[in-house]
Short mmCIF file of C-alpha atoms in Angstrom, two decimals:
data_model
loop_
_atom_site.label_atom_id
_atom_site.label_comp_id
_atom_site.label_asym_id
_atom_site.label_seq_id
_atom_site.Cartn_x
_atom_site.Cartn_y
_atom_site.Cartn_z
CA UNK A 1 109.28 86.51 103.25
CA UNK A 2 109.51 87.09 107.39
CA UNK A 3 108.96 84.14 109.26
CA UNK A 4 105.27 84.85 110.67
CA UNK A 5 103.91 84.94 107.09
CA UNK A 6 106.15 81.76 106.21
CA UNK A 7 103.90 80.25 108.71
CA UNK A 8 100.58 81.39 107.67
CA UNK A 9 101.59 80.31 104.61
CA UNK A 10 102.32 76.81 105.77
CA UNK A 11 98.87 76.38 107.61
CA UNK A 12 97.11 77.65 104.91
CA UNK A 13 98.55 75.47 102.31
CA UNK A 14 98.05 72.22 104.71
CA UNK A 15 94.21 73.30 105.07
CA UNK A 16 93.85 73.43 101.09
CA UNK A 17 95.38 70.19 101.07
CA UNK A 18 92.50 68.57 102.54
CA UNK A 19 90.61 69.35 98.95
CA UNK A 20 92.89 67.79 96.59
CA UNK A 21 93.98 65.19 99.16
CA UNK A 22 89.83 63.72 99.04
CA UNK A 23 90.62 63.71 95.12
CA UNK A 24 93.65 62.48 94.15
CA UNK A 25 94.22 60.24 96.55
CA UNK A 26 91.44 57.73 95.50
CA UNK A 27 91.56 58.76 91.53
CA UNK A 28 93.47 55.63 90.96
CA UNK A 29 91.17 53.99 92.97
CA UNK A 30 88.20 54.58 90.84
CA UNK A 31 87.55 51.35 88.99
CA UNK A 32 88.29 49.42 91.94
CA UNK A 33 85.48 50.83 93.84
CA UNK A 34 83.11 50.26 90.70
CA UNK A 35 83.82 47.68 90.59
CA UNK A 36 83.59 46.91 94.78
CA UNK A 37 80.14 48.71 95.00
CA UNK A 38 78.79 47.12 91.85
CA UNK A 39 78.84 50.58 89.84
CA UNK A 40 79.63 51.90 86.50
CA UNK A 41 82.41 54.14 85.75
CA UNK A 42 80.29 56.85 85.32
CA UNK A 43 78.80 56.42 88.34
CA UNK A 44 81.96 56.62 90.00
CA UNK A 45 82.73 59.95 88.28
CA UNK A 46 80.01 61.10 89.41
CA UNK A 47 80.92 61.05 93.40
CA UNK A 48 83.85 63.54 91.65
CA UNK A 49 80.97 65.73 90.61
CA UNK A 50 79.57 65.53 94.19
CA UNK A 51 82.71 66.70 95.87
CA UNK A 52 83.15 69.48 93.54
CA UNK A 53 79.56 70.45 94.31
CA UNK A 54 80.01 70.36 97.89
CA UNK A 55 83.02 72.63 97.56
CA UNK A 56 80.71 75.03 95.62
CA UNK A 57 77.97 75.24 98.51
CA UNK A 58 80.07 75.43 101.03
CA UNK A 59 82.01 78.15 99.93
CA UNK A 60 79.59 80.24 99.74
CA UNK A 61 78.40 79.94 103.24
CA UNK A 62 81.76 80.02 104.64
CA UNK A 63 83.27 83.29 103.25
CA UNK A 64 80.39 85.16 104.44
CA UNK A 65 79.81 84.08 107.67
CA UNK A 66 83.57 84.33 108.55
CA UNK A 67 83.57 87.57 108.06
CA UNK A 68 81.29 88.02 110.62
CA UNK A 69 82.85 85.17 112.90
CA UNK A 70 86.47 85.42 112.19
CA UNK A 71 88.18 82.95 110.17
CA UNK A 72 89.14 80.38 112.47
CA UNK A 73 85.45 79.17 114.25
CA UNK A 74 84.40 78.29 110.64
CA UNK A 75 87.89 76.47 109.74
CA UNK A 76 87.28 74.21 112.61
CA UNK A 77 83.61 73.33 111.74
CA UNK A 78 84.50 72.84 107.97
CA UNK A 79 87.61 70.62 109.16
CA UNK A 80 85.12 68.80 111.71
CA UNK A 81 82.58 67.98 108.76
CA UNK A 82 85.07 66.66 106.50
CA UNK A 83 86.58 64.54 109.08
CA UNK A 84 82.89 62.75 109.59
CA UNK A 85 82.16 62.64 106.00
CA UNK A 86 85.75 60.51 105.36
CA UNK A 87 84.56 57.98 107.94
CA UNK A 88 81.04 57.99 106.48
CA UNK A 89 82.78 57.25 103.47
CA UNK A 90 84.71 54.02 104.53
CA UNK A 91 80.88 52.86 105.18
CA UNK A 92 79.42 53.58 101.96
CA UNK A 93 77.64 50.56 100.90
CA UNK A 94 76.35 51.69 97.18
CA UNK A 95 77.52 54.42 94.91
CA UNK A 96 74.58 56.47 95.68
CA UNK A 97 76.16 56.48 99.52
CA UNK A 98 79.29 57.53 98.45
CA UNK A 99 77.74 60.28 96.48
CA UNK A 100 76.30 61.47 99.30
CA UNK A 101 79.12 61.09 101.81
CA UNK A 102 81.58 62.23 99.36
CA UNK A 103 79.18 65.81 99.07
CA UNK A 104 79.12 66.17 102.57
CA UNK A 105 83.35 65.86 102.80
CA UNK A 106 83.48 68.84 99.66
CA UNK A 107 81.39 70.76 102.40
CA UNK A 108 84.08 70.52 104.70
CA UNK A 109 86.52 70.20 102.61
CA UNK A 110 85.63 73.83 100.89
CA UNK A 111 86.98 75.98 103.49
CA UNK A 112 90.41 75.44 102.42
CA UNK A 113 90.84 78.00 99.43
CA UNK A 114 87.95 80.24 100.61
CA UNK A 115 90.03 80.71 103.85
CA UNK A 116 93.78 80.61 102.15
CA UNK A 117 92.33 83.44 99.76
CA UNK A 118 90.53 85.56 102.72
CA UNK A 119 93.39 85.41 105.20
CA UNK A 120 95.85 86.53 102.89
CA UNK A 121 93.79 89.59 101.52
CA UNK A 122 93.27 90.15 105.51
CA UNK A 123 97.06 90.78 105.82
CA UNK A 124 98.32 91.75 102.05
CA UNK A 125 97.39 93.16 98.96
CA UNK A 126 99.52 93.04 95.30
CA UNK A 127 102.96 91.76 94.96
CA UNK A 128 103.49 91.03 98.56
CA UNK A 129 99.94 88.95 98.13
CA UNK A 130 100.71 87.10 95.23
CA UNK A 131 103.49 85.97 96.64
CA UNK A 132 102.08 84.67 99.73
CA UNK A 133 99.91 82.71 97.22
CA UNK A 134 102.45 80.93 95.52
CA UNK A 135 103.39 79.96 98.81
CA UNK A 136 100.28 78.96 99.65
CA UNK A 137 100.28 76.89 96.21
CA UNK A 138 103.90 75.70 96.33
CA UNK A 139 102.69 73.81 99.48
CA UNK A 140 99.24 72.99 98.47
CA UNK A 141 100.88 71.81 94.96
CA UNK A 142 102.57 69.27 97.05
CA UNK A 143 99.12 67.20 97.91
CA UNK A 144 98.48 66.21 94.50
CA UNK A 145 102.21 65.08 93.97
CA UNK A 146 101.90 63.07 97.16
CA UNK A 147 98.21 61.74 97.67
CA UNK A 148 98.28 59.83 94.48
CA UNK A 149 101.42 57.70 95.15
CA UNK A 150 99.86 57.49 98.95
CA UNK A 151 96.45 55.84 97.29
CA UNK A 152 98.47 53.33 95.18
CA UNK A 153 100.53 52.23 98.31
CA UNK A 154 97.25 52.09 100.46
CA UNK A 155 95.72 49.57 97.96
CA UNK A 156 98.43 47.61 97.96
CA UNK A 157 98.18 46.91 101.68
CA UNK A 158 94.27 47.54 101.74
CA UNK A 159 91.01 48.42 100.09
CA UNK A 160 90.19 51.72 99.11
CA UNK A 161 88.11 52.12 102.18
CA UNK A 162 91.69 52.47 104.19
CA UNK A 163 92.14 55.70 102.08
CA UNK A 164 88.95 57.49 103.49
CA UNK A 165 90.50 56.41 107.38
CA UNK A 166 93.78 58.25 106.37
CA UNK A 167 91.79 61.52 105.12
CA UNK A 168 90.14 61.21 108.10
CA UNK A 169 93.32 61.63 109.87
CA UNK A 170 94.86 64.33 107.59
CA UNK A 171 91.53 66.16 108.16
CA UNK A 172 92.35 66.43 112.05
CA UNK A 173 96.13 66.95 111.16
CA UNK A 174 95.28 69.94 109.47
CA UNK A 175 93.05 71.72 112.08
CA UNK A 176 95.44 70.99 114.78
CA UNK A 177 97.82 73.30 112.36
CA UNK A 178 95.65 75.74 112.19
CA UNK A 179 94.93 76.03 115.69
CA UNK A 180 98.33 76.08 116.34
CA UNK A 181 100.54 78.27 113.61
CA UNK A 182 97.52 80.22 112.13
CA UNK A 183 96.21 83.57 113.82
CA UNK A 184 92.94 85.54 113.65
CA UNK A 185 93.14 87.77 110.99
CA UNK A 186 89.87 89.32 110.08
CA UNK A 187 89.49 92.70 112.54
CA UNK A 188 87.07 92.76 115.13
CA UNK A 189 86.02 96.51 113.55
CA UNK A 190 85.37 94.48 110.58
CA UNK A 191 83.32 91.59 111.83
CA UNK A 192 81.60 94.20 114.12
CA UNK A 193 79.64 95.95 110.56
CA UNK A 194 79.46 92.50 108.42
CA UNK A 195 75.90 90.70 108.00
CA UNK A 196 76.14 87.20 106.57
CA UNK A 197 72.40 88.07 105.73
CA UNK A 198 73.87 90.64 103.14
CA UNK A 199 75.67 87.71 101.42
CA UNK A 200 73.07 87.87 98.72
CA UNK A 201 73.44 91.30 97.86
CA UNK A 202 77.46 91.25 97.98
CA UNK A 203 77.09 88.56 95.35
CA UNK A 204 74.61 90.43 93.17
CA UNK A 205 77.19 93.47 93.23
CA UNK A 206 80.35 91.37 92.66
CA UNK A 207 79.05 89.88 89.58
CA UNK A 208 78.42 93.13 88.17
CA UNK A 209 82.34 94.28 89.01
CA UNK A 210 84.30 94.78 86.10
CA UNK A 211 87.27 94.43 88.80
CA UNK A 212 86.02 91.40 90.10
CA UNK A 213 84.14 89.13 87.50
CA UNK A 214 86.92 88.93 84.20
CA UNK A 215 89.21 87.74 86.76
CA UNK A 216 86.71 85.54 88.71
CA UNK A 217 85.61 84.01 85.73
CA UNK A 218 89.30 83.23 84.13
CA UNK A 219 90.01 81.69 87.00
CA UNK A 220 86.75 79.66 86.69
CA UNK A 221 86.94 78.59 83.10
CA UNK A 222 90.68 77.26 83.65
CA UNK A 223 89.46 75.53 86.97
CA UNK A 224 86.36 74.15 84.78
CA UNK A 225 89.34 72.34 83.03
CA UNK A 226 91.49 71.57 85.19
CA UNK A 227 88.63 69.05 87.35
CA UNK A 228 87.80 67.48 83.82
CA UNK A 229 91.33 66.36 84.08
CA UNK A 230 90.51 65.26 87.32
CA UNK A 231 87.70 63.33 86.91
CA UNK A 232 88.28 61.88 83.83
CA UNK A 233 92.36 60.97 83.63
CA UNK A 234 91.89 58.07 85.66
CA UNK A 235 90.23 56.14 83.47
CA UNK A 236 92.08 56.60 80.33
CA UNK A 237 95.37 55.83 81.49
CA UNK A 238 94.15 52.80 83.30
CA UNK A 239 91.70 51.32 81.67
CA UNK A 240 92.53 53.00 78.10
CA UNK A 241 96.13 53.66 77.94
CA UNK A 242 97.23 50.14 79.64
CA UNK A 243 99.04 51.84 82.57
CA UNK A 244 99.04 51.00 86.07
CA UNK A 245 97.74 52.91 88.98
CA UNK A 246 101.27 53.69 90.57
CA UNK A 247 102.24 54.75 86.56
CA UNK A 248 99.20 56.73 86.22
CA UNK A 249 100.04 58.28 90.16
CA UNK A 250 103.51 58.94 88.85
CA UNK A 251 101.95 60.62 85.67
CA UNK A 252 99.48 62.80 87.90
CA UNK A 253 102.18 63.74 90.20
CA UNK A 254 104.48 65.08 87.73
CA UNK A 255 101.79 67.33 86.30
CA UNK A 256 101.31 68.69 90.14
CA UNK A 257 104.95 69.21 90.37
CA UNK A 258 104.55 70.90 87.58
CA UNK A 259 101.61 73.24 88.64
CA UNK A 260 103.40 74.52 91.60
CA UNK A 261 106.78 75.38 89.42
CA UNK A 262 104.62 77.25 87.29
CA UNK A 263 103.31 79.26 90.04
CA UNK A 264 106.80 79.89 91.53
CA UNK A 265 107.80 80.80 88.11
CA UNK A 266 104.82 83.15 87.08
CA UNK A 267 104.54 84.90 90.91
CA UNK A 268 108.66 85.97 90.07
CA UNK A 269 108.09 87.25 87.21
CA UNK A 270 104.96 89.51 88.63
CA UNK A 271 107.54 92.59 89.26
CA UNK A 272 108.98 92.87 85.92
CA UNK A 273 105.45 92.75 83.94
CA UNK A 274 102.22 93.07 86.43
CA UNK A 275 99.60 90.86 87.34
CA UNK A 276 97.22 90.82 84.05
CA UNK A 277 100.17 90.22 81.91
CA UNK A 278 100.96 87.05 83.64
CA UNK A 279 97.45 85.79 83.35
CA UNK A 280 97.06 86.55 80.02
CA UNK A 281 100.08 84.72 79.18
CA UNK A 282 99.50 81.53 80.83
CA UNK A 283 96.00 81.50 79.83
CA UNK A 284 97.48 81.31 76.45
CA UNK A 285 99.39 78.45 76.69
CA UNK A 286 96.99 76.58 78.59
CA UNK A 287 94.53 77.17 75.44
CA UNK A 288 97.12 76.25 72.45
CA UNK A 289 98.42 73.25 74.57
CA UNK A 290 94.71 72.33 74.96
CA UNK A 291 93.91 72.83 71.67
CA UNK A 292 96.68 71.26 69.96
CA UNK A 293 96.57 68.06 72.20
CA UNK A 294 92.70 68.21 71.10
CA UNK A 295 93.67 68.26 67.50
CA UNK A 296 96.17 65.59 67.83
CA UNK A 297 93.31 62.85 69.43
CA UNK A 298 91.11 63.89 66.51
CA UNK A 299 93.25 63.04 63.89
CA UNK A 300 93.94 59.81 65.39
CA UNK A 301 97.36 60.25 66.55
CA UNK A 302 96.62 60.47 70.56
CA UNK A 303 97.90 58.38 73.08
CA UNK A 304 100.27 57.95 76.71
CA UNK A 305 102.98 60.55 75.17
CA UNK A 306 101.25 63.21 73.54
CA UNK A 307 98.75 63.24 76.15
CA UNK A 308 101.62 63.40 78.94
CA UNK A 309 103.28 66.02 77.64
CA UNK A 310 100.45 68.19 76.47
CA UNK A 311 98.69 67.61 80.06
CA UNK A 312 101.98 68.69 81.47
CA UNK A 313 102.28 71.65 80.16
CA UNK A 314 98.40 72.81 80.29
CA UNK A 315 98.63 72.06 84.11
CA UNK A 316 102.21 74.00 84.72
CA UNK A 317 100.32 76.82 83.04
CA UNK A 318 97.49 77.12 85.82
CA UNK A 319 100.47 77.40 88.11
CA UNK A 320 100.66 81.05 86.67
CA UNK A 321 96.89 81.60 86.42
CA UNK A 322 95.91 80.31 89.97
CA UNK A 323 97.29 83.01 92.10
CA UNK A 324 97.60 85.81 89.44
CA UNK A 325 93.40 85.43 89.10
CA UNK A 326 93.10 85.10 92.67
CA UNK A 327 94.78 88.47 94.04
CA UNK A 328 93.25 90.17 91.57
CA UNK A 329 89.81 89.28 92.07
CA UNK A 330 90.11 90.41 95.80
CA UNK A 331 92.41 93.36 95.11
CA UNK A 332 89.46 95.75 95.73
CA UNK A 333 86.99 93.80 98.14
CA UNK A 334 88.87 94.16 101.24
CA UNK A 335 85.93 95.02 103.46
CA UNK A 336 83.93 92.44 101.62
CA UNK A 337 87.12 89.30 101.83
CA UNK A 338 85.14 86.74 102.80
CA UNK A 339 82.25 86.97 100.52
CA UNK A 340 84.82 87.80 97.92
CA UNK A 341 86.50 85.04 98.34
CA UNK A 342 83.43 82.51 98.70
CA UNK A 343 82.12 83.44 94.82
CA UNK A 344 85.59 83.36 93.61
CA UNK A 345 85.89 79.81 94.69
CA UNK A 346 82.71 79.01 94.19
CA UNK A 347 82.55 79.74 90.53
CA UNK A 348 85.51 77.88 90.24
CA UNK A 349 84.14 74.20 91.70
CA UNK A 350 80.82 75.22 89.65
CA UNK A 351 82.53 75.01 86.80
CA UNK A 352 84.89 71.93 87.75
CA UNK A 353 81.21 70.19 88.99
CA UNK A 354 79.50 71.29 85.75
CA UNK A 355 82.54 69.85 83.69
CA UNK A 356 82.41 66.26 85.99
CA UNK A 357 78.81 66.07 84.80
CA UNK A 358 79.23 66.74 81.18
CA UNK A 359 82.18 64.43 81.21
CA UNK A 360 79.90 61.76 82.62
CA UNK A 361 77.23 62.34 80.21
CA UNK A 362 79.60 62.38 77.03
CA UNK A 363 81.63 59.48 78.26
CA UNK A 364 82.27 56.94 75.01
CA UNK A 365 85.48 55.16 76.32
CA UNK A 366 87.91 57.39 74.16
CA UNK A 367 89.59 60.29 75.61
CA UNK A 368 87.93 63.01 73.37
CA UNK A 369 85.47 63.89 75.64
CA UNK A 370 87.94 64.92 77.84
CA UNK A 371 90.37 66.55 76.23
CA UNK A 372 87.47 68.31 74.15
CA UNK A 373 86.15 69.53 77.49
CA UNK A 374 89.60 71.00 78.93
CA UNK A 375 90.31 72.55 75.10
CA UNK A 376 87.08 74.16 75.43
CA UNK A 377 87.26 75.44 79.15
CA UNK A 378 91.33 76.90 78.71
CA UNK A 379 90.00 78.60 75.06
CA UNK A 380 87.14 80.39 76.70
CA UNK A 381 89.80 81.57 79.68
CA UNK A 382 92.02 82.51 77.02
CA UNK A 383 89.32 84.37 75.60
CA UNK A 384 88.23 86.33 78.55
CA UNK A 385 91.77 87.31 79.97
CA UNK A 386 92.39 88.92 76.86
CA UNK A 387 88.99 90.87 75.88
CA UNK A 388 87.66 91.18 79.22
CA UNK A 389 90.44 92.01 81.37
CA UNK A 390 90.38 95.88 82.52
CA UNK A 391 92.95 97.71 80.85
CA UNK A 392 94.76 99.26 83.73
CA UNK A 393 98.39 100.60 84.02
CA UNK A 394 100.35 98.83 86.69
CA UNK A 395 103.18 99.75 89.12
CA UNK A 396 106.05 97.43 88.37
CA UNK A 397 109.29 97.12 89.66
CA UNK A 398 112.58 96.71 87.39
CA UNK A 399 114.03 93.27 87.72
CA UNK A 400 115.98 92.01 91.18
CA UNK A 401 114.18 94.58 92.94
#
């Protein structure tokens, strides 16, 4: 990969940081500030469900108006909203403060993937942009390795207010990289004929896409399950499991680590056996790993292992889902990136907020309700990469081309 798109492919993956920065990095925080702002655990869960909602709205302002703006005047307001919202944050006095902070910071926070996914259809399309994804994952990948080993060291020294000051600062860190290392890429012929005011419309005819919705909504259902995971694995290998937070940071690291070698795994093998193929693979490991893991907790046999390793492998999977889903749900919306871009993310941090609120409802201090939730979300993904899928012949390349 030449060295300009190396770069792009740094910035962008430091701007999606931001997103799974504001959640991992306090997950193993999350009974310490119940316990701080005299909250339940579910409440707690529920400022998860906030930030995942925020992402969701945002999103779909952003891709739209950026493609009338260019992509860099909304990267710096998103990045300047999140940056307030931390420090709001490290104020909360009650849970229902931090809810509120903590949707504001998923605002800002949002522009991350909306932008990663418009900038690279701006400058790529196929192989060469699935690639540039992985990149863009590889790197992202690395925040969720890192911000949950960060947390654990910040509340050894602090409270978990000091992790909202360092977001703060990671939020500035990463629009000074963007203003630096990433260009404009949306042409000014482009932004000339785009109407944010046509949003509404562009959505309407996405949804009815057969090349844009299957692979939208894969990518939506896996993401649905993923953020249960999220929200919910906190709490069950604390406060079920026995482990401690810089254990369960180790645990959640791992399974980043092993989200981004999936996707450098799944993007090389893209050549050899197209796009679809890939997908439709790793959805169906993500679904039998989810479903046997869900099987296993049933009959009574779950715990810190079979969870691990189960988790471990459902989450590598994504790896090959994430960026396969992603190019090809902006394959044919060039002209329309933006907007593209904003629904495709959009439905994705729907479903992860719609799965943080069922997970709070169904809460009964076991683990099924998780695990139940993620089985469900990676069989319905399974489900629609197979049956809904277009069936399209690909180009592919032999192998070491």
């Amino acid at each position: 990969m030449e060295k300009g798109a190396s770069r792009i492919g740094i910035a962008l993956g430091l701007m999606c940081g931001v997103g799974p920065m504001a959640t991992d990095m306090y997950l193993g925080a999350m009974p310490d500030i119940a316990t701080s702002l005299n909250g339940s655990a579910a409440g707690v869960q529920m400022s998860v469900m906030a930030f995942f909602l925020g992402f969701t709205v945002g999103q779909l302002f952003y891709g739209p108006i950026s493609d009338r703006t260019g992509r860099k005047p909304m990267i710096y307001l998103a990045l300047a909203i999140f940056v307030v919202a931390s420090i709001g944050c490290i104020f909360a006095g009650d849970v229902r403060q931090l809810l509120a902070w903590r949707l504001l910071q998923g605002i800002g926070g949002s522009i991350g993937m909306v932008m990663a996914a418009a900038v690279i259809r701006d400058l790529y399309t196929g192989v060469q942009a699935a690639r540039l994804m992985s990149v863009v994952v590889l790197i992202n990948g690395v925040a969720p390795i890192v911000a949950p080993l960060v947390g654990s060291m910040l509340l050894g020294v602090g409270s978990w207010r000091l992790i909202f000051m360092v977001l703060a600062c990671f939020g500035l860190l990463a629009a000074v990289v963007a203003w630096t290392m990433l260009p404009e890429t949306r042409m000014r012929e482009l932004r000339e004929t785009s109407r944010p005011g046509d949003a509404l419309k562009w959505y309407v005819h996405l949804v009815l896409r057969r090349d844009f919705i299957p692979y939208a909504g894969t990518l939506a259902l896996a993401q649905g399950g993923f953020f249960a995971y999220i929200a919910g694995s906190s709490f069950i290998f604390i406060d079920l499991y026995g482990l401690s937070p810089m254990a369960y940071s180790l645990v959640f690291s791992l399974n980043a680590l092993g989200l981004g070698a999936g996707a450098q795994i799944a993007t090389r093998q893209v050549s050899r056996f197209g796009l679809r193929a890939i997908a439709r693979a790793s959805t169906g490991i993500y679904a039998a790993a989810a479903i046997l893991l869900l099987a296993i907790q049933l009959a009574g046999a779950g715990g810190v292992v079979p969870t691990s390793i189960l988790l471990f492998l459902m989450i590598s999977s994504l790896g090959g889902i994430m960026p396969t889903c992603n190019v090809l749900s902006l394959e044919g919306h060039g002209a329309i990136s933006g907007v593209a871009a904003a629904l495709m993310g959009a439905l994705g941090f729907g479903a992860g907020a719609l799965a943080s609120l069922l997970l709070g409802v169904f809460e009964d201090g076991t683990a099924t309700p998780m695990i139940a939730m993620i089985a469900v979300c990676a069989a319905a993904a399974a489900l629609t990469s197979h049956l809904a899928f277009p069936r399209l012949k690909e180009q592919l390349q032999p192998a070491g081309s």
